[in-house]
mmCIF file of N, CA and C in Angstrom:
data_model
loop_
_atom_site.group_PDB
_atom_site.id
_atom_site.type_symbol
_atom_site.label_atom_id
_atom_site.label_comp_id
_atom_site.label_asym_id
_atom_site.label_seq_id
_atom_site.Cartn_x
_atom_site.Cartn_y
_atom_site.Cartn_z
ATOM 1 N N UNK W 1 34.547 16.175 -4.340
ATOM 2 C CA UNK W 1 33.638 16.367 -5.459
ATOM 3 C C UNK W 1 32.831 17.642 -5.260
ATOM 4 N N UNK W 2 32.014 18.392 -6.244
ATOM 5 C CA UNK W 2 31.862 19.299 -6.281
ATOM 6 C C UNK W 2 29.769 18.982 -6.205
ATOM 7 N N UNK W 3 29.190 20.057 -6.001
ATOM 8 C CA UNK W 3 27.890 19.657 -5.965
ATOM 9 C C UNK W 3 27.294 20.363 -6.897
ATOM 10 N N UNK W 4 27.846 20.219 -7.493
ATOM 11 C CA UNK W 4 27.401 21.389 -9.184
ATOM 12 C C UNK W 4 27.138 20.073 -10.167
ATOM 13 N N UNK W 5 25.615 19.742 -10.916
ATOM 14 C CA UNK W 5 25.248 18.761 -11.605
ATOM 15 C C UNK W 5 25.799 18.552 -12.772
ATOM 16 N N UNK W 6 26.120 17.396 -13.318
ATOM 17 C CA UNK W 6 26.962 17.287 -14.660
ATOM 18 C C UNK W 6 26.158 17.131 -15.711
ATOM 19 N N UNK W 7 25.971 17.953 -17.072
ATOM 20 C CA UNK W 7 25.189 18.026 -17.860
ATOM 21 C C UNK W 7 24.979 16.383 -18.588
ATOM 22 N N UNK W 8 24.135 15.433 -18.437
ATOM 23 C CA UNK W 8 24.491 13.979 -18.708
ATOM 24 C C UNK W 8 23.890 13.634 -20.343
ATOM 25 N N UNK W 9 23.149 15.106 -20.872
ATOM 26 C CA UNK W 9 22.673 14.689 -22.106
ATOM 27 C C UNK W 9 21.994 16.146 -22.790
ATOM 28 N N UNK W 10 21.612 15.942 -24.151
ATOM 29 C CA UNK W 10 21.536 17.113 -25.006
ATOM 30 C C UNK W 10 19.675 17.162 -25.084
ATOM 31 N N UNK W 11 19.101 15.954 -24.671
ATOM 32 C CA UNK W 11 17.948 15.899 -25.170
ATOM 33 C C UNK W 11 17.549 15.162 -23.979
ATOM 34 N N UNK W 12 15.711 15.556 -23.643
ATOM 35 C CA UNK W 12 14.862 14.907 -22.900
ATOM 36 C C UNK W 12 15.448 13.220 -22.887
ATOM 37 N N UNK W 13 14.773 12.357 -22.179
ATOM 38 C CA UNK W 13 14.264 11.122 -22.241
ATOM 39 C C UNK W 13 12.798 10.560 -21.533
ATOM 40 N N UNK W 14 12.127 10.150 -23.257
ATOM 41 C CA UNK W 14 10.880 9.854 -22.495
ATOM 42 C C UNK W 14 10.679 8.002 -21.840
ATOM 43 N N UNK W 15 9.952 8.039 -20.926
ATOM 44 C CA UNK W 15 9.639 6.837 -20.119
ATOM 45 C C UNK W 15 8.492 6.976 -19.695
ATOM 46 N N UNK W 16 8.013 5.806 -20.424
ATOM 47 C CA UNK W 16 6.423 5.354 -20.259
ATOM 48 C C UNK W 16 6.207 4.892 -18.722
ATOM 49 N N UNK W 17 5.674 5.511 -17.544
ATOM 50 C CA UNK W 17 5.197 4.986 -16.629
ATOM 51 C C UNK W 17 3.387 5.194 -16.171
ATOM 52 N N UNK W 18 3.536 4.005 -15.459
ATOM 53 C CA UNK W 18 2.280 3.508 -14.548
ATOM 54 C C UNK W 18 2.083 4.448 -13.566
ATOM 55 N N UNK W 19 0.392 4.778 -13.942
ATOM 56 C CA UNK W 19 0.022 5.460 -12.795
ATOM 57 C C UNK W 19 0.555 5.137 -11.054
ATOM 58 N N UNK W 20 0.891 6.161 -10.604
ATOM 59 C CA UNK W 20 1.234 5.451 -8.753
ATOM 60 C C UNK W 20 3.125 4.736 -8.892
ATOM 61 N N UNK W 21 3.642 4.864 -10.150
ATOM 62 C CA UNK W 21 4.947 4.211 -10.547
ATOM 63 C C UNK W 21 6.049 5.445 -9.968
ATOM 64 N N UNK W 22 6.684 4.863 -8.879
ATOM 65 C CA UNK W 22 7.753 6.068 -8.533
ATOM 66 C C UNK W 22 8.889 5.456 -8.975
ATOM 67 N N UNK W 23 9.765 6.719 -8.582
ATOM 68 C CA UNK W 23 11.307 6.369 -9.859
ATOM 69 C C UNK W 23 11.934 7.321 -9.161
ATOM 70 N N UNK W 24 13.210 7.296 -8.825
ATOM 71 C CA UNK W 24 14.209 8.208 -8.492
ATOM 72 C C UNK W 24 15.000 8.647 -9.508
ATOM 73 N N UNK W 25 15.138 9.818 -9.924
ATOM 74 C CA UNK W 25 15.263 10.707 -11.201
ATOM 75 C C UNK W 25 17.031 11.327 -10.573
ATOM 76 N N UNK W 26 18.168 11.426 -11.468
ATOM 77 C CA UNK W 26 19.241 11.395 -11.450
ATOM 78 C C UNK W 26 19.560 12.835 -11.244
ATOM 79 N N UNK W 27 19.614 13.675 -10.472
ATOM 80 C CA UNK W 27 19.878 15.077 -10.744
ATOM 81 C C UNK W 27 21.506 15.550 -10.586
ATOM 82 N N UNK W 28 22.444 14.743 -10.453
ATOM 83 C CA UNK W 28 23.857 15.563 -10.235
ATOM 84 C C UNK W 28 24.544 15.061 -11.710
ATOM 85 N N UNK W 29 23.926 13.499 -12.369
ATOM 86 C CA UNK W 29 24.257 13.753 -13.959
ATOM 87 C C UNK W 29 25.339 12.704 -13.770
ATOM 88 N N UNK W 30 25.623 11.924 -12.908
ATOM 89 C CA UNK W 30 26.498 11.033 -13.002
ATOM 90 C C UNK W 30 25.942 9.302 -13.164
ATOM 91 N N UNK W 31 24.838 8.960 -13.218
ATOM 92 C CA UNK W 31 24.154 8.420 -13.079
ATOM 93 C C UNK W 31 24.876 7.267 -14.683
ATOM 94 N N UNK W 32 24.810 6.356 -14.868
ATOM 95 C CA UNK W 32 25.029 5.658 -15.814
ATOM 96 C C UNK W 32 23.876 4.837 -16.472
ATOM 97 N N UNK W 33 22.748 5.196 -15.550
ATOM 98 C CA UNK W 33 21.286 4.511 -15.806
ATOM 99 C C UNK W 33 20.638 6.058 -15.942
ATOM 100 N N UNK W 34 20.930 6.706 -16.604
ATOM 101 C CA UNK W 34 20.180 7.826 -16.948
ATOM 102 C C UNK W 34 18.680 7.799 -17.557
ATOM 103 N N UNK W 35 17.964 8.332 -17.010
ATOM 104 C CA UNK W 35 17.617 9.481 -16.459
ATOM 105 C C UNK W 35 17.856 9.069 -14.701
ATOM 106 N N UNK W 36 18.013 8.143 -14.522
ATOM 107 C CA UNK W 36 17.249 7.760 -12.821
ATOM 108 C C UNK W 36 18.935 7.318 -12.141
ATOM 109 N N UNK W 37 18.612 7.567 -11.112
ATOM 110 C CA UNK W 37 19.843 7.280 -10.059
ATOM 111 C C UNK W 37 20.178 5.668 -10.114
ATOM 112 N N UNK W 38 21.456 5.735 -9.841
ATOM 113 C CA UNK W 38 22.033 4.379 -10.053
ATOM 114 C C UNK W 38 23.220 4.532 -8.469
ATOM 115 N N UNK W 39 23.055 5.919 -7.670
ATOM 116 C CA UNK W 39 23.973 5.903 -6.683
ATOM 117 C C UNK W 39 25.630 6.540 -6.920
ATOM 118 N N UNK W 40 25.729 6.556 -7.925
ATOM 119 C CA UNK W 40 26.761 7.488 -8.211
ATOM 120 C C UNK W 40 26.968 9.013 -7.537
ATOM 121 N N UNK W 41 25.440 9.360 -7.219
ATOM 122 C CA UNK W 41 25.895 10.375 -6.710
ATOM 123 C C UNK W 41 26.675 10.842 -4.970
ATOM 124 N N UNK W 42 27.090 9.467 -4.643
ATOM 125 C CA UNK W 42 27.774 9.755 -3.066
ATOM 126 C C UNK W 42 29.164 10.730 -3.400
ATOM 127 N N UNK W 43 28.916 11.428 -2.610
ATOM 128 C CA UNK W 43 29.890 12.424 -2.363
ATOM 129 C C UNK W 43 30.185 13.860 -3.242
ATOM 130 N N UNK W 44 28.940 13.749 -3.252
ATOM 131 C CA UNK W 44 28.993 14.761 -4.588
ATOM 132 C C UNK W 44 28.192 15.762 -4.084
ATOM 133 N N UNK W 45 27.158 15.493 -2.992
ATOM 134 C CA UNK W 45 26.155 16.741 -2.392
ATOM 135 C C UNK W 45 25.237 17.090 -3.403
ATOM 136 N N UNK W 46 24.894 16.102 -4.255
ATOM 137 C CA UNK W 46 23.097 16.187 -5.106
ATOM 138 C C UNK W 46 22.696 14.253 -4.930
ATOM 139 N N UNK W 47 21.961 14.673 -4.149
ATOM 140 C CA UNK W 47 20.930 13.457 -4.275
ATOM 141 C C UNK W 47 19.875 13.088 -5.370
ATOM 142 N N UNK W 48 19.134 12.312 -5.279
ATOM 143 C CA UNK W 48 18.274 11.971 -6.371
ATOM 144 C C UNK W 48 17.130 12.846 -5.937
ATOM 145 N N UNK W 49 15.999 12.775 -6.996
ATOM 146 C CA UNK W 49 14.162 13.837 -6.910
ATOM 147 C C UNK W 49 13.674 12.252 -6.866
ATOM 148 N N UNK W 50 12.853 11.898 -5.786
ATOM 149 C CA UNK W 50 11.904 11.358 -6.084
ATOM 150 C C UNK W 50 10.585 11.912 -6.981
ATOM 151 N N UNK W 51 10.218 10.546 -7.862
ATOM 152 C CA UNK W 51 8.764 11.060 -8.634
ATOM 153 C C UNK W 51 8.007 9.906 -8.856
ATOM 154 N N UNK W 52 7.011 10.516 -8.621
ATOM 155 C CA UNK W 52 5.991 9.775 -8.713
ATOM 156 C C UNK W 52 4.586 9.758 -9.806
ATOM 157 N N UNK W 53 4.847 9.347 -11.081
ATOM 158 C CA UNK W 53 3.722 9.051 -11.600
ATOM 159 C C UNK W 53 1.890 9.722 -11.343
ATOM 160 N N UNK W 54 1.422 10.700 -11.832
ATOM 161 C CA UNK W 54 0.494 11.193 -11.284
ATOM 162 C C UNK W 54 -0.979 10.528 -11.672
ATOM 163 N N UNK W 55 -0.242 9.957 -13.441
ATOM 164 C CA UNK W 55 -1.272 9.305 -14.773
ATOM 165 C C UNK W 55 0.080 8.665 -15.040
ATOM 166 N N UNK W 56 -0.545 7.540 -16.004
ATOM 167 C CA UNK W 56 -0.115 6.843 -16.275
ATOM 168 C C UNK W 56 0.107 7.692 -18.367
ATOM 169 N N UNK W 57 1.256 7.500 -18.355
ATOM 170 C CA UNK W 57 1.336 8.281 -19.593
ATOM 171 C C UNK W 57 2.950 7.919 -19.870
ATOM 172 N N UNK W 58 3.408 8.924 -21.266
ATOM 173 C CA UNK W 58 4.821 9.157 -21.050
ATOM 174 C C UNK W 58 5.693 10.439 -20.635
ATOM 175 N N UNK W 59 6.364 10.226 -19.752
ATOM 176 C CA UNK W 59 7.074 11.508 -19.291
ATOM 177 C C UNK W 59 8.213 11.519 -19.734
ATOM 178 N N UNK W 60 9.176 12.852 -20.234
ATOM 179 C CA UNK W 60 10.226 13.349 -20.490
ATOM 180 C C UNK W 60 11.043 13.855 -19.395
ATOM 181 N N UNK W 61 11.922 13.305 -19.304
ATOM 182 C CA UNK W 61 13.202 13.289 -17.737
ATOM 183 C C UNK W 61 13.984 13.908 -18.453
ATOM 184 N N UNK W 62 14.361 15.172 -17.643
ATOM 185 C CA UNK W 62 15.421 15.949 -17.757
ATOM 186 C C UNK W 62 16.985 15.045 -17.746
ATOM 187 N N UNK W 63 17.756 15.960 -18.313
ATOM 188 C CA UNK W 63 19.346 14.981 -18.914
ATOM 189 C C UNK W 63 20.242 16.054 -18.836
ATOM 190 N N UNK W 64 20.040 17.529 -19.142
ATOM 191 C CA UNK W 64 20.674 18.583 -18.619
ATOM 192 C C UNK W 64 20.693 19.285 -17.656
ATOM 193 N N UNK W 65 19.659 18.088 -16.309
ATOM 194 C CA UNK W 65 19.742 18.525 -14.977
ATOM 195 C C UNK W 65 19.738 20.147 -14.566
ATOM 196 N N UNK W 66 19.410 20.831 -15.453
ATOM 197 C CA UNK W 66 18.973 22.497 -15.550
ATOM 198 C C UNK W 66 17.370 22.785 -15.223
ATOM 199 N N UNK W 67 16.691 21.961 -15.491
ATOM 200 C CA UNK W 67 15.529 22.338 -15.637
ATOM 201 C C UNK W 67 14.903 22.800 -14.682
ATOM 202 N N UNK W 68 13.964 23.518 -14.698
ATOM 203 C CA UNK W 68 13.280 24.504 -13.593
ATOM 204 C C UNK W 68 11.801 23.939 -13.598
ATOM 205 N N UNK W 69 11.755 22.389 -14.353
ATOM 206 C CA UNK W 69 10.716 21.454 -13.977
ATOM 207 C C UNK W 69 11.432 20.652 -13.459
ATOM 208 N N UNK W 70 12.297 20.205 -12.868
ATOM 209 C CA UNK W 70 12.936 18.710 -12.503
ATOM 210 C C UNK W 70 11.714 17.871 -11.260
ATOM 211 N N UNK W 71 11.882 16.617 -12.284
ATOM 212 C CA UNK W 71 12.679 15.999 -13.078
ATOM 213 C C UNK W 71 12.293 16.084 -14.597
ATOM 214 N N UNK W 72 11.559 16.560 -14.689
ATOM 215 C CA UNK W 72 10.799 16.637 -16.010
ATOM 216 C C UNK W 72 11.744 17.630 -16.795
ATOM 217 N N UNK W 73 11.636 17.934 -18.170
ATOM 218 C CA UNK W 73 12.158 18.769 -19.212
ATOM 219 C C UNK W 73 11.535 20.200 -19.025
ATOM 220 N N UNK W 74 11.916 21.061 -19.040
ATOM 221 C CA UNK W 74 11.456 22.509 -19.494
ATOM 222 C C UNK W 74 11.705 23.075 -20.833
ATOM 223 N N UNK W 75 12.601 22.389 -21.961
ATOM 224 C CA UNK W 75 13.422 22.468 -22.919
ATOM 225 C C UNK W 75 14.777 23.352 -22.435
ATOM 226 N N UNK W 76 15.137 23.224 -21.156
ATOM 227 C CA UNK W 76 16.068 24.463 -21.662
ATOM 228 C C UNK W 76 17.675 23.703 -21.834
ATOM 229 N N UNK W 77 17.770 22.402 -22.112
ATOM 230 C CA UNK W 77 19.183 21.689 -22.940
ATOM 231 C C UNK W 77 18.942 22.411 -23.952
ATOM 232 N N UNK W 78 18.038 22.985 -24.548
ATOM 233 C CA UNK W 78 18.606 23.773 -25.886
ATOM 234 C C UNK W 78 19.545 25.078 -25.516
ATOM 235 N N UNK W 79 19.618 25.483 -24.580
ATOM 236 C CA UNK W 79 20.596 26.815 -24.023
ATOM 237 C C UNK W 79 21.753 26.442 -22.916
ATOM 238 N N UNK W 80 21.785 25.336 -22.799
ATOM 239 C CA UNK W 80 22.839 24.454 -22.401
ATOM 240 C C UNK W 80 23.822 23.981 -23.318
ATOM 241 N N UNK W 81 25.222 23.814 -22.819
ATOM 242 C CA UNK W 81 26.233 23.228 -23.604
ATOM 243 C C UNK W 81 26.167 21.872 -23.916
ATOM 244 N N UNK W 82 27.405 21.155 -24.992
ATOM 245 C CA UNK W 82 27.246 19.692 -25.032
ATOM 246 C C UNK W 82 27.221 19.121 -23.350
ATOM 247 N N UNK W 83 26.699 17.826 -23.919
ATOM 248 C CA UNK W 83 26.677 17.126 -22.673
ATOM 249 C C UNK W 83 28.419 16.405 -22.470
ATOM 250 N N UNK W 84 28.342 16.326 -21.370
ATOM 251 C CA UNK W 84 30.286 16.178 -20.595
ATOM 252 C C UNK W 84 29.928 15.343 -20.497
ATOM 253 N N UNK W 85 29.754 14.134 -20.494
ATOM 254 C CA UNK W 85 29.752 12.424 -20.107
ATOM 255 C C UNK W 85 29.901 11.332 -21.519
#
């Protein structure tokens, strides 16, 4: 397998979490519980981002695994191709 992330979606996903609420966030895009790791990624050489909740609010999880906020959105799936999954 290759360690190059698979684009898993065209648009953010937001998820309401609890202050102090950590979550392991999906970054190689194989994930079937998207945004967050489900373990798919063995053998692939991208692990998951841990995150952790800073406020309790809603956050937008990156899905085109591009972002130069990860795990969070930067918008840039808009300059990304369709999503491959």
């Amino acid at each position: 397998m290759t360690d190059e992330p698979v684009c898993a979606g065209d648009a953010p996903i937001p998820v309401e979490l609890a202050e102090g609420q950590a979550v392991r966030w999906c970054a190689c895009g194989r994930s079937a519980a998207q945004p967050f790791c489900d373990g798919s990624h063995e053998g692939c050489g991208i692990g998951p981002v841990a995150f952790v909740a800073p406020r309790a609010k809603t956050y937008f999880f990156c899905t085109c695994k591009r972002s130069g906020r990860q795990p969070l959105c930067d918008g840039r799936h808009n300059f990304v191709g369709p999503a491959q999954g």
